[in-house]
XYZ file of C-alpha atoms in Angstrom:
573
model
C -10.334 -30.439 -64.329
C -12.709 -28.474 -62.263
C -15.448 -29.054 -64.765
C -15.666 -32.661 -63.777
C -14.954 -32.010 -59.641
C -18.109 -32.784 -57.650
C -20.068 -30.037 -55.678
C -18.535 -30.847 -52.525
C -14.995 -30.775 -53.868
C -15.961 -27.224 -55.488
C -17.043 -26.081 -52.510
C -14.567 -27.505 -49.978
C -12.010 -25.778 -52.489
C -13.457 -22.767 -52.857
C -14.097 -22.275 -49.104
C -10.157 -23.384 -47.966
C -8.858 -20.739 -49.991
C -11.388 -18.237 -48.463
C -10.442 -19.274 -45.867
C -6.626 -19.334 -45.818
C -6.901 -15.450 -47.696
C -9.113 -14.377 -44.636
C -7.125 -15.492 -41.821
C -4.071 -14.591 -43.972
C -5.321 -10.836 -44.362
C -6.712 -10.354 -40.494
C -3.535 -11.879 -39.267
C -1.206 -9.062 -41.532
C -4.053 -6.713 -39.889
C -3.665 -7.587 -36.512
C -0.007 -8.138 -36.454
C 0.419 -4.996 -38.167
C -1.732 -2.633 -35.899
C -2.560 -4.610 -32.749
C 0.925 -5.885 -31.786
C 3.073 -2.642 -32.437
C 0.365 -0.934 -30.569
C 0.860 -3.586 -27.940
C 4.247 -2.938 -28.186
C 3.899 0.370 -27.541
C 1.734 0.471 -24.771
C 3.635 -2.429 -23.210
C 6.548 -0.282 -23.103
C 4.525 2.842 -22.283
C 3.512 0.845 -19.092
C 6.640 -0.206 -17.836
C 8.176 3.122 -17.879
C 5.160 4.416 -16.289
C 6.050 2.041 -13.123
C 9.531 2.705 -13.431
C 8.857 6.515 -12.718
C 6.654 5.564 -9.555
C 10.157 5.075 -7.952
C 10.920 8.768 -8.755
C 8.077 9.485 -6.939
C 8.333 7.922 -4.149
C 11.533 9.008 -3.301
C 11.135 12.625 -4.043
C 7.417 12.138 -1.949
C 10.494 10.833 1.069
C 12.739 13.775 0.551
C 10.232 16.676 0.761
C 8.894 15.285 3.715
C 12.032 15.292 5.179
C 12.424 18.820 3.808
C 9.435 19.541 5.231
C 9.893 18.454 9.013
C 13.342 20.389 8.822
C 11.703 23.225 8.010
C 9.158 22.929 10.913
C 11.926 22.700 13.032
C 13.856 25.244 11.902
C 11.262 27.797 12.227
C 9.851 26.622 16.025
C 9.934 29.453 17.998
C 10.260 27.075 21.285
C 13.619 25.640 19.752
C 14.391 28.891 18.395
C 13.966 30.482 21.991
C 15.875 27.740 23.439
C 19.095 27.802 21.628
C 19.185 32.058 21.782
C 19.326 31.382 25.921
C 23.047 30.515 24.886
C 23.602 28.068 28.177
C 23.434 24.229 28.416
C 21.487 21.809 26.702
C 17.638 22.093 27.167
C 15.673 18.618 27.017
C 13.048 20.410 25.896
C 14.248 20.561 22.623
C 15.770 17.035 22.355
C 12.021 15.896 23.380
C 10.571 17.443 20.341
C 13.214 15.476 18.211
C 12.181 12.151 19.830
C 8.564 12.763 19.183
C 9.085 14.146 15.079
C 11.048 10.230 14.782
C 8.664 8.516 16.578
C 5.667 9.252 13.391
C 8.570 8.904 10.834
C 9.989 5.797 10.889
C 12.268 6.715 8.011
C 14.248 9.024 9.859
C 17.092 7.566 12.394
C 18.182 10.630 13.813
C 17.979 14.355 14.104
C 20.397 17.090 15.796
C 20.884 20.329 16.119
C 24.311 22.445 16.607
C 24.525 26.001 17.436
C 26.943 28.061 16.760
C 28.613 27.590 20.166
C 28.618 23.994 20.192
C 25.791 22.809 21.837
C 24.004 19.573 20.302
C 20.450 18.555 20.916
C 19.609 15.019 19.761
C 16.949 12.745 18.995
C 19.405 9.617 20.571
C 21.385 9.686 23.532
C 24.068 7.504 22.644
C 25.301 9.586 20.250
C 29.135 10.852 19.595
C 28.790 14.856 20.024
C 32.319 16.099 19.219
C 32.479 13.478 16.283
C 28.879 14.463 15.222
C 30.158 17.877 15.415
C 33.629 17.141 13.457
C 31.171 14.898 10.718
C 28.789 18.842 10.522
C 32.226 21.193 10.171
C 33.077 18.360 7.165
C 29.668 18.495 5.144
C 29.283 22.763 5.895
C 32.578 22.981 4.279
C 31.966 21.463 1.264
C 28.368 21.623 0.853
C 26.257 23.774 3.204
C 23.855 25.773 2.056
C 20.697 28.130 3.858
C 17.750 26.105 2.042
C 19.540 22.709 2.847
C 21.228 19.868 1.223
C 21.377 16.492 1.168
C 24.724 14.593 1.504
C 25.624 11.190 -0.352
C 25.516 8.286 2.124
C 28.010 7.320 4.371
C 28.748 5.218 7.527
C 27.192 7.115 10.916
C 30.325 6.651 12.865
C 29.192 9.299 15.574
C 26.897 6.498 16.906
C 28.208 5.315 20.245
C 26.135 1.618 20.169
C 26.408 0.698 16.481
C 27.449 2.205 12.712
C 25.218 2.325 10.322
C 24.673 3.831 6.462
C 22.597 6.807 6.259
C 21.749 9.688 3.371
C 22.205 12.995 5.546
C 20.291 16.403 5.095
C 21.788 19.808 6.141
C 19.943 22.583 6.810
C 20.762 26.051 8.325
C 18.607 27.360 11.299
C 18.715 30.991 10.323
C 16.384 34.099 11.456
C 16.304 35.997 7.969
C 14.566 39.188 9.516
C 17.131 39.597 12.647
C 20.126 38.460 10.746
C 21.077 36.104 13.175
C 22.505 32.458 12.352
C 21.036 29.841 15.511
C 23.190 26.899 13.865
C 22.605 23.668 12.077
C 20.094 21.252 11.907
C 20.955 17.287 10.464
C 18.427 14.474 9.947
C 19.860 10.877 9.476
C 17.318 8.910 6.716
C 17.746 5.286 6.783
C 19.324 4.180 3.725
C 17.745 1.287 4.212
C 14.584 2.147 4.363
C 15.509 4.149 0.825
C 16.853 0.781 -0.981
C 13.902 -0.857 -0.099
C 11.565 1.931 -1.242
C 13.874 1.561 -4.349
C 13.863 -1.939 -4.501
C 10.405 -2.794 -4.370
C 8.925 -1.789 -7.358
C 12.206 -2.408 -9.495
C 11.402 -6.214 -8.031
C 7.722 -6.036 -9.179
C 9.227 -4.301 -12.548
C 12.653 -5.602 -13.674
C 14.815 -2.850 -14.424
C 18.164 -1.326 -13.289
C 19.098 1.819 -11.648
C 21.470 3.749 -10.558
C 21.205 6.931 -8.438
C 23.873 9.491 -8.840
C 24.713 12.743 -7.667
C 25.728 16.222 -9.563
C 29.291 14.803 -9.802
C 28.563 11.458 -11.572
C 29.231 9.330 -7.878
C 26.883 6.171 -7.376
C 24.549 6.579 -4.385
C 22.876 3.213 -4.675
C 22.314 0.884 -7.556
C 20.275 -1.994 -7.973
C 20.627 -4.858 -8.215
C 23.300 -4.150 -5.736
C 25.746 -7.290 -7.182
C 26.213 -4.777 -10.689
C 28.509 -2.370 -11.698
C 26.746 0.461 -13.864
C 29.428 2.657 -14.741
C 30.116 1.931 -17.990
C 26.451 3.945 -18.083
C 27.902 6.556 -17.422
C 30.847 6.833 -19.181
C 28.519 5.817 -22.171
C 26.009 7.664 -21.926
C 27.134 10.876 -19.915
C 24.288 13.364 -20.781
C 22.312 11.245 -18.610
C 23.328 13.335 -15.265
C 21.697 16.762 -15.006
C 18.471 18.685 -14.500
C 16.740 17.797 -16.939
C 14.962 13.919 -17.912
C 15.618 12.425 -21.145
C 15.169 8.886 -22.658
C 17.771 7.302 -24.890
C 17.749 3.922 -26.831
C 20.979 2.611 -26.187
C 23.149 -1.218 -25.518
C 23.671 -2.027 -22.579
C 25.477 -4.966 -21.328
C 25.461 -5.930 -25.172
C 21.538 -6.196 -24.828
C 19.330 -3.558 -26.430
C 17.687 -1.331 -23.721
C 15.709 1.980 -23.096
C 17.744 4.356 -20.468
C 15.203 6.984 -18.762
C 17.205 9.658 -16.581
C 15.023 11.710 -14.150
C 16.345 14.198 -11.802
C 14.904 14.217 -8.406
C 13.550 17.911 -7.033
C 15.343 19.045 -3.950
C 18.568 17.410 -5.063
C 21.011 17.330 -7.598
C 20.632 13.511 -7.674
C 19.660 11.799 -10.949
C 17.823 8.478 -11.135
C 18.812 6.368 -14.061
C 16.691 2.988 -15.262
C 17.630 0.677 -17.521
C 15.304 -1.761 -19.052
C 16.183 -4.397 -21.127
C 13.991 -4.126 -24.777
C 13.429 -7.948 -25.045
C 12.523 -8.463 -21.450
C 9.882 -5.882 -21.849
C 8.275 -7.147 -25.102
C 8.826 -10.726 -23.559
C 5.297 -11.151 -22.958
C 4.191 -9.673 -26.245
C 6.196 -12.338 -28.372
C 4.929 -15.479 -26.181
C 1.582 -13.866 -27.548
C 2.770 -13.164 -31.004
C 3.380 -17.148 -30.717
C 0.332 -18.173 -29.276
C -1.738 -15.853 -31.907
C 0.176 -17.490 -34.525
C -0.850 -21.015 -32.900
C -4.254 -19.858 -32.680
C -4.244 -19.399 -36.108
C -2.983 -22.517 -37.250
C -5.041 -24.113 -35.458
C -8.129 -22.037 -36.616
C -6.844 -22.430 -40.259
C -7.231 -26.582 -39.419
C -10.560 -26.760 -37.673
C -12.159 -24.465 -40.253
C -10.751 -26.441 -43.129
C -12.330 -29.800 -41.459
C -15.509 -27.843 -41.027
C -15.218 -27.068 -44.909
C -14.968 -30.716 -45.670
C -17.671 -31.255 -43.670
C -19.976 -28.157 -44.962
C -19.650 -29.243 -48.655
C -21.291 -32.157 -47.963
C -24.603 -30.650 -49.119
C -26.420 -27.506 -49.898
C -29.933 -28.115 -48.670
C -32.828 -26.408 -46.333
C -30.970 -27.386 -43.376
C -28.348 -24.922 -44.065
C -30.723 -22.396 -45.657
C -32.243 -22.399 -42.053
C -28.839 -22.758 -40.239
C -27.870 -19.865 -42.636
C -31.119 -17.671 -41.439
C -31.046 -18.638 -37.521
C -27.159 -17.197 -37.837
C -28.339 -14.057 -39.472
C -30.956 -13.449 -36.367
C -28.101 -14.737 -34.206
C -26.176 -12.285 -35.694
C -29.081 -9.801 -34.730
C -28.917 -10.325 -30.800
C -31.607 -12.669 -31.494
C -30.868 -15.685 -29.137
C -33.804 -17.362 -29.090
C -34.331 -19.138 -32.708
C -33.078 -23.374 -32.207
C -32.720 -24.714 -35.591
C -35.065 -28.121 -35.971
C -33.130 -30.765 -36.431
C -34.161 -33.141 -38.478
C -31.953 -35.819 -38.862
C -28.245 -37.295 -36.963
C -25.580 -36.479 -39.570
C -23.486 -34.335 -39.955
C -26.046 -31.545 -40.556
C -27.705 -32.459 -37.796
C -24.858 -32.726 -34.917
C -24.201 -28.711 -36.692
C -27.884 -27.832 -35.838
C -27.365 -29.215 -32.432
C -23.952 -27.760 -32.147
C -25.451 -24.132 -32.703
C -28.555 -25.037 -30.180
C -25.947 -25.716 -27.718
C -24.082 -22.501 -28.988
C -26.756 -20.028 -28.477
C -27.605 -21.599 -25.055
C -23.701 -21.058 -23.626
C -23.309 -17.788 -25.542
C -26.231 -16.414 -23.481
C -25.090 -17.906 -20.636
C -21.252 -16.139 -21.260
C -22.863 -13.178 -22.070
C -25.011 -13.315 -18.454
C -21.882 -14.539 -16.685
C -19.455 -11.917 -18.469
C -21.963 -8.433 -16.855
C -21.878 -10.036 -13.929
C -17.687 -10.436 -14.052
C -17.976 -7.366 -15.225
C -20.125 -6.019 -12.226
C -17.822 -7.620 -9.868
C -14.493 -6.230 -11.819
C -15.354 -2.578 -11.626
C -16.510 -2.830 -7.553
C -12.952 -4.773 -7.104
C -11.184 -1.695 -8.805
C -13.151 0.935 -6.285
C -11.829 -1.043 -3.509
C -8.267 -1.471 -4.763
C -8.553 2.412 -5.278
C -9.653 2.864 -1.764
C -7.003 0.867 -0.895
C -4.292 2.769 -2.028
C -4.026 5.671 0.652
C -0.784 5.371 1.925
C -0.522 5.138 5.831
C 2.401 7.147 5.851
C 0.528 9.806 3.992
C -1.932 9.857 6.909
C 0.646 9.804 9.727
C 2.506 12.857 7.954
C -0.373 14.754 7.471
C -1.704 14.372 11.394
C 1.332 15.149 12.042
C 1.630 18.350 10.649
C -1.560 19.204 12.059
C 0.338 18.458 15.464
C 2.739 20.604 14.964
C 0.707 23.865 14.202
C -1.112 22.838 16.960
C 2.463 23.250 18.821
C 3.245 26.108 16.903
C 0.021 27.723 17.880
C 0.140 25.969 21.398
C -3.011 24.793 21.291
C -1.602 21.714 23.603
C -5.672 19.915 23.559
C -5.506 19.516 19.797
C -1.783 18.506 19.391
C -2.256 15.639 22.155
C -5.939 14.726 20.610
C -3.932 14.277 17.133
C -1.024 12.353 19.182
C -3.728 9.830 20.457
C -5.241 9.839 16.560
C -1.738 9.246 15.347
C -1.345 6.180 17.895
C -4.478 4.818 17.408
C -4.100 4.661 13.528
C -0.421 3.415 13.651
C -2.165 0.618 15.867
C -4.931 0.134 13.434
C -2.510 -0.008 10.389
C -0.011 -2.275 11.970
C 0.801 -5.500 10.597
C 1.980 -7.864 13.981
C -1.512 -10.173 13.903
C -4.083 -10.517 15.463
C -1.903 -11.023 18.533
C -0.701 -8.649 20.311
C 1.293 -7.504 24.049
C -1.641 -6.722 26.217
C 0.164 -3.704 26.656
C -0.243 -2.563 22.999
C -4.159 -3.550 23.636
C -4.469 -1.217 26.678
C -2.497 1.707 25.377
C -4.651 1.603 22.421
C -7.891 2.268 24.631
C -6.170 4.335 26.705
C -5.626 6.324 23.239
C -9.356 6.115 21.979
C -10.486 7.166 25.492
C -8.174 10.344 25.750
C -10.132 11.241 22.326
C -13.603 10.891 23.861
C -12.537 12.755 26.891
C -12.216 15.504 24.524
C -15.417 14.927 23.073
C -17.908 14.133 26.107
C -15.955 16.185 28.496
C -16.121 15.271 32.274
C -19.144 12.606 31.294
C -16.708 9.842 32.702
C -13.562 8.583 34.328
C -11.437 5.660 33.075
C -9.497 3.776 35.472
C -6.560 1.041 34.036
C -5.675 -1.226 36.258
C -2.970 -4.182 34.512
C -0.167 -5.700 37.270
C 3.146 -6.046 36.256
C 3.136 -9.808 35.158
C 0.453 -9.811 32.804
C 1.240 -6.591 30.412
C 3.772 -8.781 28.257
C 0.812 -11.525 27.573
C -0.699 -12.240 24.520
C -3.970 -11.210 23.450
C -5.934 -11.280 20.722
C -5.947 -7.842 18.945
C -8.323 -5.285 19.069
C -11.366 -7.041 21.479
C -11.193 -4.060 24.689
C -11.663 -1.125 22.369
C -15.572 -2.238 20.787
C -16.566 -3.363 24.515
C -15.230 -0.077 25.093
C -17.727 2.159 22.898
C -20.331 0.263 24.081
C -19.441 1.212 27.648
C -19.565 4.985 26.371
C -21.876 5.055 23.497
C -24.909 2.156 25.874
C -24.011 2.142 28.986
C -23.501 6.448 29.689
C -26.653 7.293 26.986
C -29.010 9.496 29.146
C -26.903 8.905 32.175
C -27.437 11.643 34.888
C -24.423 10.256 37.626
C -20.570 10.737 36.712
C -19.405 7.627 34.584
C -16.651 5.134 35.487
C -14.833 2.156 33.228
C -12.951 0.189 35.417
C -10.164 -2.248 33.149
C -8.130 -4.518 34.848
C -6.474 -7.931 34.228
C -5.552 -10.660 36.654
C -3.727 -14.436 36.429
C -5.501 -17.507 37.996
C -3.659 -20.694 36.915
C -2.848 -20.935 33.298
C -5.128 -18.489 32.358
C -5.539 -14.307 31.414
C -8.849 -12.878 32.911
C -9.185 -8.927 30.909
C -12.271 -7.267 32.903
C -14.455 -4.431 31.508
C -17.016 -2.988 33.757
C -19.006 0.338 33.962
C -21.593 2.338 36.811
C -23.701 2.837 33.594
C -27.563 2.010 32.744
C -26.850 -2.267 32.728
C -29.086 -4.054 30.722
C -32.116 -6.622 30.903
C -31.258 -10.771 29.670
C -33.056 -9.609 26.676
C -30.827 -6.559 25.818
C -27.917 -9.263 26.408
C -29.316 -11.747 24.395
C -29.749 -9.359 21.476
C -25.991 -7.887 21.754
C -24.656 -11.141 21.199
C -26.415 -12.124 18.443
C -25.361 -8.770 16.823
C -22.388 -10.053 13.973
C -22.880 -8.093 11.279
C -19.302 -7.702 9.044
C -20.454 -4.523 7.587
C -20.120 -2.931 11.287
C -17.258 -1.070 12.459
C -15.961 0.400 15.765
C -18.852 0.509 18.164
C -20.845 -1.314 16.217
C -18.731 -4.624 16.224
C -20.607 -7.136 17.715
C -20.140 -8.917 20.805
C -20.323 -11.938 19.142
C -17.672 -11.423 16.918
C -15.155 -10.560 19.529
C -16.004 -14.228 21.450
C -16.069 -15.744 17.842
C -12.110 -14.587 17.152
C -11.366 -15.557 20.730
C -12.281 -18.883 20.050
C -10.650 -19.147 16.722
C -7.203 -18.727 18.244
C -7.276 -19.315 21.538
C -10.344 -22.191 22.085
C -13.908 -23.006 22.510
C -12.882 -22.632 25.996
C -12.368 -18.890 25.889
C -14.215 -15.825 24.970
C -16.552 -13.484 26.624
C -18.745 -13.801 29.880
C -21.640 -10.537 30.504
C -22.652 -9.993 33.715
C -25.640 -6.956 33.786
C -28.444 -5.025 36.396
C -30.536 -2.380 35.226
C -29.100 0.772 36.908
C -25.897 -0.976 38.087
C -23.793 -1.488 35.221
C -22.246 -4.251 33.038
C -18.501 -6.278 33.895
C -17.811 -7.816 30.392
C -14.889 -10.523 31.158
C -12.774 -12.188 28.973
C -10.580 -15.435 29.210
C -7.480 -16.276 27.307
C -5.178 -18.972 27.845
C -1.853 -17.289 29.822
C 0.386 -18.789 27.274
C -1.195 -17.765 23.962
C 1.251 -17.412 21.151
């Protein structure tokens, strides 16, 4: 029957079943290597980010370890308690300042032996905090510290709330003597949501359990997990493991990890199906793909077979150099049909694979700068704050009382920087943020200048727009005192005329000509930080939220100074 078929019906034949073996064979291939590999690393990846919660909680508790430790070992505390009469505010003043850099901490105390507390909050139950310590050393104390399951604070005077609790002994190992107890109050709120977030970004299911099998949180919070347990109960101990088990009647991988410091175990369940969803809606779509690529090529065969000529021996050799890298070789098209609209068709194909090609470096360009900057992105605030502040305190320790209030001012001026109100802000906030910077370049230029602050009363609780005093600032210091022989002055103050805010900025320093002024407020450049922010970009914001009405006004004489003022409505939002 095939003797008698025509050329075109030979070939349209012959190439379908090519075609429907190939696809057949590099489907089997991919399926059977690509998608179990996807599988695998699909799964691979979502326990990966299901361990980042380990992490951050044990990152929580050894700082907290940490800053007990600290305390526990200051020999101004430790000289303090061994006077052995009242309550010294000393101490409690060192508590208030270790909770103001860690916000995750609500409270800390200390009890000596006698009975004395020192706290971190006034209003703050002593004989039930000290009934609530004679409970938890009973059952639990021990000399390197502990930390207690959570419970309801009720030795808070204003309010009751749920906090984790760690214990830990203030003892002098060399002298033998025992000073008393130390207790820090986490916010177990401020755990959950540590918890929470990344199980939201990563659906799973924990549960966090101490040595004797007793829930300390689970999430979501709604679910009861201890059939896990009672399943499954290798899972609590010191050591990780990983078990495919049912839970809930659903298949799912259960990862146990102990947390250091603790005997606390933190269990996540993730449901198998939800984490290969994604890789079966591709499964689909590659089986789609290939349905559809098994139609199109077959059409394409029909129309192929039409003839064997010298338009597709030269289609045939412009592929080859295609094939090459070659993307410069159009095929000459000689005629409309279908041959023709195919010549055109790869024309058109070599022009857009060049330009995909062009377009694809440059994505590519743009991809890996994105990941630097996500990368740079990723130091943690808190990471900072806890690390200047355990510079602060060896610069206590060592009383070294310039450093440890230079680091303060660091710490302050970072938490400001990091914050997330807005761009508006308490005028307040602004002015103890300069007030910050300029105790660090005290320290750095000495005696060069005086600063004088100057807000009433009624105008520290207006709005302003964040961060526009501290570049006019630097360019008091770093313009205005350069090469300056006399003692320096900033004057800041703020007044209220009508419905508006005036802020003024002025300096004794060198002033400047109209063209110096001219020039610093053309100066916009993004790139610029700190004292190199431009002028203009300070009146620019101004006038973004506030008005074209508002912004800055320079007043300047060589070998006077400069008064920089700026206007903001009295009611800004």
């Amino acid at each position: 029957m095939m003797r008698h078929a025509s050329i075109r019906s030979k070939l349209f034949i012959q190439y379908c079943i090519f075609i429907i073996v190939f696809t057949g064979f590099i489907g089997y291939v991919a399926y059977s290597s690509f998608y179990e590999k996807l599988q695998e690393n699909k799964i691979d990846y979502t326990l990966e980010i299901s361990n980042k919660t380990k992490y951050n909680l044990e990152f929580l508790l050894t700082s907290i370890h940490n800053t007990a430790t600290l305390l526990s070992y200051d020999e101004e505390i430790l000289a303090k308690i061994s006077i052995g009469a009242g309550v010294d505010e000393d101490i409690n003043r060192i508590l208030k300042n270790t909770i103001s850099v860690q916000e995750y901490i609500k409270g800390i105390y200390i009890i000596s032996q006698d009975g004395r507390v020192w706290k971190s909050d006034w209003a703050i139950n002593d004989w039930a905090l000290k009934q609530k310590y004679r409970h938890i050393l009973r059952q639990k104390a021990q000399d390197d510290g502990i930390f207690a399951n959570a419970y309801s604070s009720e030795y808070h005077i204003t309010s009751q709330m749920k906090v984790l609790t760690y214990v830990r002994k203030i003892y002098d190992y060399t002298n033998d003597v025992d000073y008393g107890i130390i207790i820090i109050d986490i916010n177990y709120d401020y755990i959950r949501e540590l918890i929470s977030t990344i199980s939201v970004q990563n659906p799973q299911k924990l549960i966090l359990v101490n040595g004797n099998g007793e829930a300390i949180f689970t999430y979501p919070i709604n679910i009861l997990l201890d059939e896990v347990l009672v399943d499954y109960p290798d899972l609590i101990g010191n050591h990780g493991m990983r078990i495919d088990g049912v839970v809930f009647k659903e298949p799912s991988i259960i990862i146990s990890n102990p947390i250091k410091l603790t005997d606390w175990t933190l269990i996540g369940i993730h449901s198998t199906n939800k984490i290969l969803e994604d890789t079966k809606v591709m499964l689909q779509s590659l089986l789609e793909i290939t349905f559809l690529f098994l139609a199109v090529s077959i059409v394409m065969a029909y129309f192929l077979s039409y003839r064997i000529t010298r338009p597709i021996a030269e289609l045939s050799g412009a592929m080859k150099k295609v094939e090459k890298g070659d993307l410069s070789v159009p095929v000459e098209v000689r005629s409309n049909d279908e041959l023709g609209q195919l010549g055109l068709a790869f024309n058109h194909m070599q022009v857009k694979l060049k330009y995909f090609i062009n377009k694809n470096m440059e994505a590519e360009k743009q991809r890996s700068k994105m990941q630097y900057e996500v990368l740079q992105a990723q130091i943690n605030p808190h990471f900072l704050y806890n690390t200047l502040d355990s510079i602060r305190w060896l610069a206590s320790f060592n009383n070294i009382k310039t450093i440890e209030t230079m680091v303060t001012s660091i710490i302050n001026l970072l938490r400001y920087n990091f914050s997330r109100k807005g761009e508006v802000v308490d005028l307040q906030e602004e002015v103890e943020n300069v007030q910050n910077y300029l105790q660090i370049q005290r320290y750095r230029y000495g005696d060069m200048f005086d600063a004088v602050v100057e807000i009433p009363e009624e105008t520290r609780n207006l709005k302003t727009v964040k961060f526009i005093l501290q570049p006019i600032v630097e360019n008091c210091i770093f313009h205005g005192f350069e090469d300056f022989d006399k003692q320096g002055l900033i004057r800041i103050s703020a007044r209220l005329a009508e419905e508006f805010l005036y802020i003024v900025v002025e300096d004794n320093g060198a002033g400047m000509t109209e063209k110096q002024m001219e020039e610093l407020k053309q100066v916009n450049d993004p790139e610029k930080k700190y004292s190199e922010i431009g002028v203009r970009n300070i009146d620019e914001r101004i006038k973004f939220y506030c008005g074209k009405e508002y912004g800055l006004q320079i007043e300047s004489k060589v070998g006077e100074g400069t008064m920089v003022t700026i206007k903001l409505p009295a009611d800004l939002k």
